[in-house]
CSV table of C-alpha atoms in Angstrom, one decimal:
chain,number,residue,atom,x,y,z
A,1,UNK,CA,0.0,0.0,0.0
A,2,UNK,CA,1.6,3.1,-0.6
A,3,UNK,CA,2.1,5.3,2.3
A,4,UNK,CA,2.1,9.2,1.5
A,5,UNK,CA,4.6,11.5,3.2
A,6,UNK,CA,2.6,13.5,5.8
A,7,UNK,CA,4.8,15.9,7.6
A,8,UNK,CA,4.4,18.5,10.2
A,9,UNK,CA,6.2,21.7,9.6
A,10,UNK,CA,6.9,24.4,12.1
A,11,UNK,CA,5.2,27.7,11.8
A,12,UNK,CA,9.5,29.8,11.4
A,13,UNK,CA,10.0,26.9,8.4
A,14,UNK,CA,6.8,27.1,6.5
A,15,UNK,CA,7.1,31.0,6.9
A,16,UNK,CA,10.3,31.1,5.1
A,17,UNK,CA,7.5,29.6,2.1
A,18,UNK,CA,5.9,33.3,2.1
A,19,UNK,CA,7.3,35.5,-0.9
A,20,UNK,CA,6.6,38.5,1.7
A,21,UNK,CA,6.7,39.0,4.9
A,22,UNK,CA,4.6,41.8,6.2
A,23,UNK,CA,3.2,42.9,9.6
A,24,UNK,CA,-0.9,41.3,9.7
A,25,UNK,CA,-3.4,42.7,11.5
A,26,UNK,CA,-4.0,40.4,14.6
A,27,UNK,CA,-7.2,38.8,14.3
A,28,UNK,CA,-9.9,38.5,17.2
A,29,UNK,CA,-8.9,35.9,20.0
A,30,UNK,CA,-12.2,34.3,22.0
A,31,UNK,CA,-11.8,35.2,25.8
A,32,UNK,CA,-10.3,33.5,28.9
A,33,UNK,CA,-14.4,31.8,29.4
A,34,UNK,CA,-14.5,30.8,25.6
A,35,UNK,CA,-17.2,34.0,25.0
A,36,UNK,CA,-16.2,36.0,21.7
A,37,UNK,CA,-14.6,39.5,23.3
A,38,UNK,CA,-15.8,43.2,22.4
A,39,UNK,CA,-14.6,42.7,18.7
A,40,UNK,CA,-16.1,39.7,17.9
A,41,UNK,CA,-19.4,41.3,18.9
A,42,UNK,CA,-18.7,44.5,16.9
A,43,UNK,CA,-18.3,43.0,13.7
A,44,UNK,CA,-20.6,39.5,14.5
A,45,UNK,CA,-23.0,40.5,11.7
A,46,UNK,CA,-21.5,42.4,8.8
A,47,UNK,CA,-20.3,40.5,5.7
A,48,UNK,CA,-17.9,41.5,3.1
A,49,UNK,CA,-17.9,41.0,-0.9
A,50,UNK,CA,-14.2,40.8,-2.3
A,51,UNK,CA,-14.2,40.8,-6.1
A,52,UNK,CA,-11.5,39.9,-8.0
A,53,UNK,CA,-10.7,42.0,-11.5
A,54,UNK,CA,-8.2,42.7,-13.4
A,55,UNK,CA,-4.8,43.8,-11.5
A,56,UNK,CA,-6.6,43.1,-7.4
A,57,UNK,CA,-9.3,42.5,-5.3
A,58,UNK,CA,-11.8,45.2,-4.2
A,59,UNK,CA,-13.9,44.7,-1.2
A,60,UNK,CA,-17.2,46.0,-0.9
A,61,UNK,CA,-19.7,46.4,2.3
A,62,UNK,CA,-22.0,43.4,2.3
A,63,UNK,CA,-24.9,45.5,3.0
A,64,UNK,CA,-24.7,48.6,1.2
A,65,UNK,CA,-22.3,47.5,-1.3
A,66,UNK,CA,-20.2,50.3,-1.0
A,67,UNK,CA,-16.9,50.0,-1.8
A,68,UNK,CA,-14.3,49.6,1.4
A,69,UNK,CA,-11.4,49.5,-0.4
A,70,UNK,CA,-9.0,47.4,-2.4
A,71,UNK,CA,-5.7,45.5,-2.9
A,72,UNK,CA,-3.8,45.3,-5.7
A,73,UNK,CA,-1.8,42.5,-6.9
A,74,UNK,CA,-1.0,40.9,-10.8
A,75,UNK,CA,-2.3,38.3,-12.9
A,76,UNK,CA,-4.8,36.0,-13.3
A,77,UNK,CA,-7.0,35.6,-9.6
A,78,UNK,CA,-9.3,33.3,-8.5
A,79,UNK,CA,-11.0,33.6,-5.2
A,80,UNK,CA,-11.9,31.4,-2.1
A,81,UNK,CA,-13.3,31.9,1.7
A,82,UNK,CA,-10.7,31.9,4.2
A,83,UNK,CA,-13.4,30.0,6.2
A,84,UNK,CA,-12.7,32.0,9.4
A,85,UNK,CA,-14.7,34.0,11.7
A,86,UNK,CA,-12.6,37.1,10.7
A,87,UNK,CA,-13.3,36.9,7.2
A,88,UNK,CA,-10.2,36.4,5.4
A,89,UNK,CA,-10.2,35.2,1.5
A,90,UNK,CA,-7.7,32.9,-0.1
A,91,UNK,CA,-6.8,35.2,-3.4
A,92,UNK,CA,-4.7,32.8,-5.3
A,93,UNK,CA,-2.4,33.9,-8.2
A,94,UNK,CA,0.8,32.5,-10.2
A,95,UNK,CA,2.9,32.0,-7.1
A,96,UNK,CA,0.4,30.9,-4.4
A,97,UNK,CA,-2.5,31.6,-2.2
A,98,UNK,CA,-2.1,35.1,-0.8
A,99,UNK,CA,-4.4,35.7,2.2
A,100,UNK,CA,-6.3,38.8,2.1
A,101,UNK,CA,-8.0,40.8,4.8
A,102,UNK,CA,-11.4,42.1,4.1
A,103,UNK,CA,-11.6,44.5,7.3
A,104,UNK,CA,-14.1,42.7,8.8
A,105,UNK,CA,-12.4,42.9,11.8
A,106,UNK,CA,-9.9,45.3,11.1
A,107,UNK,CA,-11.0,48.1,9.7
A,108,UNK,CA,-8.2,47.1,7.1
A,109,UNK,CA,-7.8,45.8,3.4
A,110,UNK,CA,-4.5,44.6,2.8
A,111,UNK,CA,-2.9,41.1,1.7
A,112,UNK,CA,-1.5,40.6,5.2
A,113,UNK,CA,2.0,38.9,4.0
A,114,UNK,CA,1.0,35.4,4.3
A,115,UNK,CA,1.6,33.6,1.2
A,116,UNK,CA,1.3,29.9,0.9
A,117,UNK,CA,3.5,29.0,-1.8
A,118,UNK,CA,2.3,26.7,-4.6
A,119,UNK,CA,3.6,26.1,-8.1
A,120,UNK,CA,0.2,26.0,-9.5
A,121,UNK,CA,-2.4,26.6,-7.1
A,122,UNK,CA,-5.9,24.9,-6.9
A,123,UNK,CA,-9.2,24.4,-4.5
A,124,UNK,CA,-9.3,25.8,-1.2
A,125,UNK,CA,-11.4,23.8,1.1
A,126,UNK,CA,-12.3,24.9,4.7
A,127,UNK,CA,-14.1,22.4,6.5
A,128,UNK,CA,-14.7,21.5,10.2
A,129,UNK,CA,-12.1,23.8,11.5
A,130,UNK,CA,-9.2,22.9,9.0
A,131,UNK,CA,-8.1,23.8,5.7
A,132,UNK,CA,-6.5,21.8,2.7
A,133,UNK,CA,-5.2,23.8,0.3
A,134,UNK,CA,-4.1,21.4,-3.2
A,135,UNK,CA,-1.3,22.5,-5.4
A,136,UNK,CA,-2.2,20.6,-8.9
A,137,UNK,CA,2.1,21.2,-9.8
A,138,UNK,CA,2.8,18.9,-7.2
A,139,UNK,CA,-0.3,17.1,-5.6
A,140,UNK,CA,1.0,18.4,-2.1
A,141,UNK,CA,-1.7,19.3,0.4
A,142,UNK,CA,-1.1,21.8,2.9
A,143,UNK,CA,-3.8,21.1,5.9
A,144,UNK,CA,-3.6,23.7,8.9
A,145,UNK,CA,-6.1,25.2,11.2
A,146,UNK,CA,-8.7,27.8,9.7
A,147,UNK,CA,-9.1,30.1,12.3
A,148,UNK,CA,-5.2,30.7,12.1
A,149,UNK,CA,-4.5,32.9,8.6
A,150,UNK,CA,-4.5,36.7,9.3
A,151,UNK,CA,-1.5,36.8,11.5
A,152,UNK,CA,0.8,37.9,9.4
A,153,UNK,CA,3.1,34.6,9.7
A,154,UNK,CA,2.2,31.3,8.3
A,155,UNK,CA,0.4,29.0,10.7
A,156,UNK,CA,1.8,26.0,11.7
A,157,UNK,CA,0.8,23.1,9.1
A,158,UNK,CA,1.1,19.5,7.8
A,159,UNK,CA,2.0,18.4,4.3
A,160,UNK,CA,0.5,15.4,2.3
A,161,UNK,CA,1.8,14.4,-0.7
A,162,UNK,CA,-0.3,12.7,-3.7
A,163,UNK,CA,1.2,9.8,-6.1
A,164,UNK,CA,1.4,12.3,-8.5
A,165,UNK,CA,0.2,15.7,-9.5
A,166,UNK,CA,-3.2,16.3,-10.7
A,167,UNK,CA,-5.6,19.0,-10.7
A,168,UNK,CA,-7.5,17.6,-7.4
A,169,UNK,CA,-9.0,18.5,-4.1
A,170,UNK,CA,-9.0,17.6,-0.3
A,171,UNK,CA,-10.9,17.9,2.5
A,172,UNK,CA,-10.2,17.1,6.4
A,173,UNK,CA,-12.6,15.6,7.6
A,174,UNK,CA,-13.8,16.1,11.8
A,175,UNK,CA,-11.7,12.9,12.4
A,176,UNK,CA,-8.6,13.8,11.4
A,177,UNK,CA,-8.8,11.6,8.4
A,178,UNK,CA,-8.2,13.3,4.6
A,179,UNK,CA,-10.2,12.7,2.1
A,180,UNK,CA,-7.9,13.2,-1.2
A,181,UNK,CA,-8.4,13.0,-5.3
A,182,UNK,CA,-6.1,10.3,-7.3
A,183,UNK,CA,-4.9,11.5,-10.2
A,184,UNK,CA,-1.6,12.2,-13.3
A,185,UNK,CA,-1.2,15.1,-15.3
A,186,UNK,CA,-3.2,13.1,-18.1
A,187,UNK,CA,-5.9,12.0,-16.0
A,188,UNK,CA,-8.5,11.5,-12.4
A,189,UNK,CA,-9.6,8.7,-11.5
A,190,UNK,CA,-10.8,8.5,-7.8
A,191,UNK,CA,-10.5,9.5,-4.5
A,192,UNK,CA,-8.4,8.3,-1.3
A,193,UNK,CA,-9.3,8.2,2.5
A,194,UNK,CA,-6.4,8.8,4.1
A,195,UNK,CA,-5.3,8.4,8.3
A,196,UNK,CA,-3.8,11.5,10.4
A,197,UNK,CA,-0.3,9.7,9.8
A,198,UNK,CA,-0.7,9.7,6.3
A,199,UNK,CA,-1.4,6.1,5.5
A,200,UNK,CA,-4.1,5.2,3.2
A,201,UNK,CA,-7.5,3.0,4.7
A,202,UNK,CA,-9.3,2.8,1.8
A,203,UNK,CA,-9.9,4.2,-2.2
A,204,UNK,CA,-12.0,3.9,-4.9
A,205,UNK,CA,-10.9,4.6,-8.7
A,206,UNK,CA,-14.5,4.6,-9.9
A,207,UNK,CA,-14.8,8.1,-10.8
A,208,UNK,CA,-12.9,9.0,-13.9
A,209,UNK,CA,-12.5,12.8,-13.9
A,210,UNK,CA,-13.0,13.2,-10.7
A,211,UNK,CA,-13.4,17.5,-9.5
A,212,UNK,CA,-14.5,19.0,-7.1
A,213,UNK,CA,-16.6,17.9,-4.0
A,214,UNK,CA,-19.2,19.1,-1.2
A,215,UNK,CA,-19.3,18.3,2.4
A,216,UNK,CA,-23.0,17.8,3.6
A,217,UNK,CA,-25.2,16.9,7.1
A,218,UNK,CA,-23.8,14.0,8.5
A,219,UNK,CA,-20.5,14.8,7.2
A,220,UNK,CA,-21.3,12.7,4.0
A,221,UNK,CA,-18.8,14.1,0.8
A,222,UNK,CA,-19.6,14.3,-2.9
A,223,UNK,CA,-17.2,14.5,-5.8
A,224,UNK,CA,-18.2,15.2,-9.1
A,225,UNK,CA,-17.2,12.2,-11.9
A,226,UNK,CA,-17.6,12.0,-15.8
A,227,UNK,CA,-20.4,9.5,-15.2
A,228,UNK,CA,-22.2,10.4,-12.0
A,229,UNK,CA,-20.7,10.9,-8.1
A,230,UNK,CA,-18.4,9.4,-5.9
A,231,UNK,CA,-20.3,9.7,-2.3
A,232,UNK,CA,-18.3,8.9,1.1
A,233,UNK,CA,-20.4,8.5,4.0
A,234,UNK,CA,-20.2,6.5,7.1
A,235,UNK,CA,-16.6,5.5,6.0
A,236,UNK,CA,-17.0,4.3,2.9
A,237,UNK,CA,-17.4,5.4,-0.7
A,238,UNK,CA,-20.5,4.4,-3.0
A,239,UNK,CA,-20.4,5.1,-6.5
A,240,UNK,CA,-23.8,6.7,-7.8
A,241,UNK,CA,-23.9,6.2,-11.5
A,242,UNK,CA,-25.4,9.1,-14.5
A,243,UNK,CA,-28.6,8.0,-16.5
A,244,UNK,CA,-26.4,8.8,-19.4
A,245,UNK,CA,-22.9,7.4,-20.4
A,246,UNK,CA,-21.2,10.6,-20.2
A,247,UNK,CA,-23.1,12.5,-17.8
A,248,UNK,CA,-20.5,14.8,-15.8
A,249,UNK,CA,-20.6,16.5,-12.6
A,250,UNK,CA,-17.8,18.5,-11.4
A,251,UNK,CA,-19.3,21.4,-8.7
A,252,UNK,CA,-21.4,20.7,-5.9
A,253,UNK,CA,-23.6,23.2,-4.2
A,254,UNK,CA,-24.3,22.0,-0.6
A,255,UNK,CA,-25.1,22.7,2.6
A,256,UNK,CA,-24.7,21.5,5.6
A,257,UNK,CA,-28.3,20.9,7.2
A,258,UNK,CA,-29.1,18.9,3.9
A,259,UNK,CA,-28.5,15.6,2.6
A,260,UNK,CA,-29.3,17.1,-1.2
A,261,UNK,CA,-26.4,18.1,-3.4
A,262,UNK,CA,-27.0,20.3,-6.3
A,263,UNK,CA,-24.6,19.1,-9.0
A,264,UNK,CA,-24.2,21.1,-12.6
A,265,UNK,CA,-24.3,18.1,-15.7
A,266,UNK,CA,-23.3,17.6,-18.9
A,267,UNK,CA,-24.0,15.1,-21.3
A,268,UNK,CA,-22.1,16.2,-24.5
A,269,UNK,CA,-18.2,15.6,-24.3
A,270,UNK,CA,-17.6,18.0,-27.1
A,271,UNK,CA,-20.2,20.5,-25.8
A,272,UNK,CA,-19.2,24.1,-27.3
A,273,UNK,CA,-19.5,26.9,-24.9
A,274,UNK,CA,-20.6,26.3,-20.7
A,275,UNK,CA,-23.8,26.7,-20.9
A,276,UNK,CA,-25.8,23.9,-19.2
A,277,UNK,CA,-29.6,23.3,-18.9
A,278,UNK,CA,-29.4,20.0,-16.4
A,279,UNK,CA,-28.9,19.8,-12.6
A,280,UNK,CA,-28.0,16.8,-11.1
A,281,UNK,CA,-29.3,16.3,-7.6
A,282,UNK,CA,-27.8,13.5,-5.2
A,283,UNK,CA,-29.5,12.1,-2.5
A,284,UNK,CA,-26.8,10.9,-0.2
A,285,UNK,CA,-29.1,9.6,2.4
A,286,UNK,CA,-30.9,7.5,0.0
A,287,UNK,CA,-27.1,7.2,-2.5
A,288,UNK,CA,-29.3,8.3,-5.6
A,289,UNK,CA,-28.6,10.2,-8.5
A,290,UNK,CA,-31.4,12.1,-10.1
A,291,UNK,CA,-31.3,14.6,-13.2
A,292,UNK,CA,-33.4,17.2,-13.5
A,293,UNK,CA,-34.3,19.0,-16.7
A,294,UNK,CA,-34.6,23.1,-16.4
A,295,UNK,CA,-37.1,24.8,-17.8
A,296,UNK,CA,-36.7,26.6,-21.5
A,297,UNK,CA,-34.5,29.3,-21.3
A,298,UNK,CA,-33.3,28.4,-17.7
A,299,UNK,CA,-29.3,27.8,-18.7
A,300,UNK,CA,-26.5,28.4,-16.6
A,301,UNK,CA,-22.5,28.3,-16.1
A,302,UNK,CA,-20.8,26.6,-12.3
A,303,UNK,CA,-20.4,30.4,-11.3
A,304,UNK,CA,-24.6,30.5,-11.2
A,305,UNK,CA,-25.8,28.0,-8.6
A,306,UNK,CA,-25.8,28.4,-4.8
A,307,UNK,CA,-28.1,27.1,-1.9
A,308,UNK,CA,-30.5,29.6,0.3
A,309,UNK,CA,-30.6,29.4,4.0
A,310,UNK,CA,-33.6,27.1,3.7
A,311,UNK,CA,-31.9,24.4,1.3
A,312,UNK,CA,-33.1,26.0,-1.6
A,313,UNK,CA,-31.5,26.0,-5.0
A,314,UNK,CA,-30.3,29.1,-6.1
A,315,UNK,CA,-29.7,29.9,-10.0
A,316,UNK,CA,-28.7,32.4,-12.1
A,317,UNK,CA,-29.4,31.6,-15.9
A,318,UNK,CA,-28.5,33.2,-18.9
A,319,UNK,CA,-31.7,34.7,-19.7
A,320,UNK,CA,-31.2,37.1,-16.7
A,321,UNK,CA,-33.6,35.7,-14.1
A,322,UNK,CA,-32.4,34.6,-10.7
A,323,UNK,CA,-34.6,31.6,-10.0
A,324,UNK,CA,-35.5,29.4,-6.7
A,325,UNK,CA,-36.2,25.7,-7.0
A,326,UNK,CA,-36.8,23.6,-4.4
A,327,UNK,CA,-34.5,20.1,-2.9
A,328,UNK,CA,-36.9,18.0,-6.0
A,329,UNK,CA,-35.2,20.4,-8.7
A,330,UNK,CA,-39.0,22.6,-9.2
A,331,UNK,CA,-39.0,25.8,-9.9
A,332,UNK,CA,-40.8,27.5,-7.1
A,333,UNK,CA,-39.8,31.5,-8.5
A,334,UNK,CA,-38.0,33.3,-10.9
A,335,UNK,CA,-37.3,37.2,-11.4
A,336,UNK,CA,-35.7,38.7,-14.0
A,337,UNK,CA,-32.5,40.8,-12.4
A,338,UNK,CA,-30.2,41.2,-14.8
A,339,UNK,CA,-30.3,41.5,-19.1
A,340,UNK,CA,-29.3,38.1,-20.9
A,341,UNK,CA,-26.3,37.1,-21.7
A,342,UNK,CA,-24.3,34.2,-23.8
A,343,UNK,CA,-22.2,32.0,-22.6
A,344,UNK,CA,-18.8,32.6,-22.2
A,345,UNK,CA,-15.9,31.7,-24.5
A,346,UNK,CA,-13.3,30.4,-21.8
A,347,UNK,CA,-14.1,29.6,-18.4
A,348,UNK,CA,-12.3,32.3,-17.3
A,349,UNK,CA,-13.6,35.1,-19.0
A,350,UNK,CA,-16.0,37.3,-16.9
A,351,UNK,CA,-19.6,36.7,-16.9
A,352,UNK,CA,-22.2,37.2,-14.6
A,353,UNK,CA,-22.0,34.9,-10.8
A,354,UNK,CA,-23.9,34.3,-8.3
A,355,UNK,CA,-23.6,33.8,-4.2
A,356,UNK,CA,-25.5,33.2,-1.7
A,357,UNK,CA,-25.6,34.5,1.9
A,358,UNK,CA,-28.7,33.3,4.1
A,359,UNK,CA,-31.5,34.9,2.0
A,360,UNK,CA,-29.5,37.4,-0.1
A,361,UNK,CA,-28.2,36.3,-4.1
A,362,UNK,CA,-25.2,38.7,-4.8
A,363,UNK,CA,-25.3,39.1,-8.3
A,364,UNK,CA,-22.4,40.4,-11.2
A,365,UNK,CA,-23.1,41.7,-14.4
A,366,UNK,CA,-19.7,42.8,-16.0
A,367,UNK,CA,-21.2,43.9,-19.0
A,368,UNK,CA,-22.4,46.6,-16.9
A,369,UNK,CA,-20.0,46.8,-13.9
A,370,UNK,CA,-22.8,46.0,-12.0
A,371,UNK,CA,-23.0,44.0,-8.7
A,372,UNK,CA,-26.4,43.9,-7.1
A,373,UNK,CA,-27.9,42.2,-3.9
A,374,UNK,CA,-31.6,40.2,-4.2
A,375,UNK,CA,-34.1,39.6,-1.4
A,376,UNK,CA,-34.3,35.8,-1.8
A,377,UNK,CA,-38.1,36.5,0.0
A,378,UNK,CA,-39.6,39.3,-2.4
A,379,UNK,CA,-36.9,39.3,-5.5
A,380,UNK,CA,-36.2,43.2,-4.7
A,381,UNK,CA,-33.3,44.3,-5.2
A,382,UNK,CA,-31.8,45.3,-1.4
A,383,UNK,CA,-28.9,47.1,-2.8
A,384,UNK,CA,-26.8,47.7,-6.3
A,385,UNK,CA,-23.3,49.2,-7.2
A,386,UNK,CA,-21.5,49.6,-10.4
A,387,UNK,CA,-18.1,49.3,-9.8
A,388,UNK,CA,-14.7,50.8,-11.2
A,389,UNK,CA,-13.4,47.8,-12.6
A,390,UNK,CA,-15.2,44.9,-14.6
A,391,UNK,CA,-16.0,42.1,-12.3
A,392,UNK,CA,-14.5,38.4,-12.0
A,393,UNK,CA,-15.2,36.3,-9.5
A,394,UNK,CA,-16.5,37.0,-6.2
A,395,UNK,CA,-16.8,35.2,-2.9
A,396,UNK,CA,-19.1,36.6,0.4
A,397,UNK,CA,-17.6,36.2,3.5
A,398,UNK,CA,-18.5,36.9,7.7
A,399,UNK,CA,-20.1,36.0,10.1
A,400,UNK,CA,-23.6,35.9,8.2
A,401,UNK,CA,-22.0,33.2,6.1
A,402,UNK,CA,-21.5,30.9,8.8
């Protein structure tokens, strides 16, 4: 069996990984008696948008969606939650994930210094209290607690290595034990379960193409596949076939108070353009596999789906309505927010997203510069901005997103 190097580094070696080394604002500590202090308190409510564009990040009010302020940095960025109560966001570029502070807490926006060094960098995944971050130009996972970015100094952290490098993702799960994709340069195939020490209990290599994945209730994972899902739950994987031979999933939508994953699907290999009009919905109570045809008109891209503070299915299509379906894949409302628009040419073109806080839809439009907040109750529109800079991709974070 092989046996994957798992090491523990100390917080002055992975440091010396950062490509600078600023002073970070110091993020809120919980008192002596485990109650969040005066700071917690002060900001337990407010949310933040950061948006990447071209040449930064600017971060907006959650609320309002006034603009805060904003970071610059080059290249290419994507964008993830930090996953912390502080509301940092993993802003990942060609050298690594820079961590970002939104001022939630601090009153600041400013990369804060940390930098975890990657040669190509890929998913961020907070879950339970950890973070795995995968580099896809090595397969190495870097695992470390979430509540410890923002400090200015890397946190301390533990490496696992894959068999080889792949574009792939990990999670820690609240055991200790990593759940981690299988994979070459050329091609997925499956997933691992991996010990704290880095040994492996158990895999499955039915799930060609293998991306992404979605922790739900009872801690049961999804990952997408070419030909349906790879579900782990209660220690060990079932594979839950497609209705169709090539019928891929490879984003899941989830939450954590339902056993329903939302799932984009394609059926056409040489599909042109990323426009999709299925959903695929896994039970992972029942380990079924549904596919549920939209309505006409109802077409989306993975930067349009998201799930409400009641379970609901949140979508964005490309006819400009932001529409509500239920866990059975119904449409149960629709309003039109935003004009129509075609898909894009490359995935990472900018093109109108979607997330999802409680019962708010954030909305982009870059053809406009527009970002606009939806009542998820009335379909009003709470709040809108149009911004300086032609919007990427966006993530929401702060205490309302928890």
């Amino acid at each position: 069996m092989h046996r994957p190097a798992r090491s523990r580094l100390a917080a002055g070696a992975i440091a010396t990984l950062a490509v600078v080394a600023l002073a970070g604002c110091a993020t809120a500590a919980p008192s002596a008696s485990g109650e969040p202090d005066a700071s917690d308190a002060a900001h337990e409510g407010d949310t933040r948008v950061a948006i990447a564009y071209d040449g930064g990040i600017v971060v907006l009010d959650g609320e309002t969606l006034n603009t805060v302020d904003s970071a610059e940095l080059d290249g290419f960025l994507r964008v993830n939650p930090a996953g912390d109560h502080d509301g940092h966001v993993f802003v990942t570029a060609a050298d690594g994930f820079h961590v970002l502070d939104t001022g939630l807490a601090s009153d600041a926006v400013e990369f804060t210094g940390e930098v975890f060094d990657a040669v190509t960098p890929g998913h961020a995944t907070p879950h339970a209290g950890r973070t795995a971050l995968f580099d896809d130009g090595t397969g190495d996972v870097t695992l470390f607690d979430t509540d410890a970015v923002g400090t200015g100094s890397l946190p301390e952290a533990e490496t696992l290595t894959s068999e080889e490098a792949h574009h792939g993702v990990a999670i820690e799960l609240s055991d200790g034990t990593v759940l981690s994709t299988i994979g070459t340069a050329d091609s997925r195939s499956g997933v691992r379960l991996l010990a704290e020490d880095g040994s492996e209990l158990a895999r499955n290599e039915q799930c060609p193409g293998v991306h992404g994945e979605g922790a739900l209730k009872g801690e049961a994972v999804v990952f997408g596949c070419e030909d349906g899902a790879l579900l782990f739950a209660d220690g060990a994987f079932t594979k839950l076939d497609a209705p169709d031979a090539f019928g891929r999933s490879g984003n899941a939508y989830v939450t954590d108070t339902s056993a329903i994953a939302a799932m984009d699907y394609k059926t056409d290999p040489d599909q042109e353009g990323y426009l999709l009009s299925k959903l695929a919905l896994v039970d992972t109570e029942a380990q079924e596999l549904s596919v549920v045809d939209l309505p006409e008109g109802v077409e989306y891209t993975w930067r349009g789906v998201g799930r409400d503070g009641h379970d609901n299915i949140i979508m964005l299509a490309s006819d400009g309505t932001l529409n509500v379906l239920d866990e059975t894949g119904e449409v149960i409302d629709s309003w039109s927010v935003i004009e129509p628009w075609e898909s894009p040419e490359e995935w990472q073109q900018p093109h109108p997203g979607l997330r999802v806080v409680g019962d708010i839809a954030y909305v982009t439009e870059p053809a406009a510069n527009r970002i606009l907040a939806v009542d998820l109750h009335t379909g009003e529109i709470s709040a809108e901005a149009t911004l300086d800079v032609v919007p990427g991709e966006f993530v929401v974070v702060g205490a309302a997103g928890h």
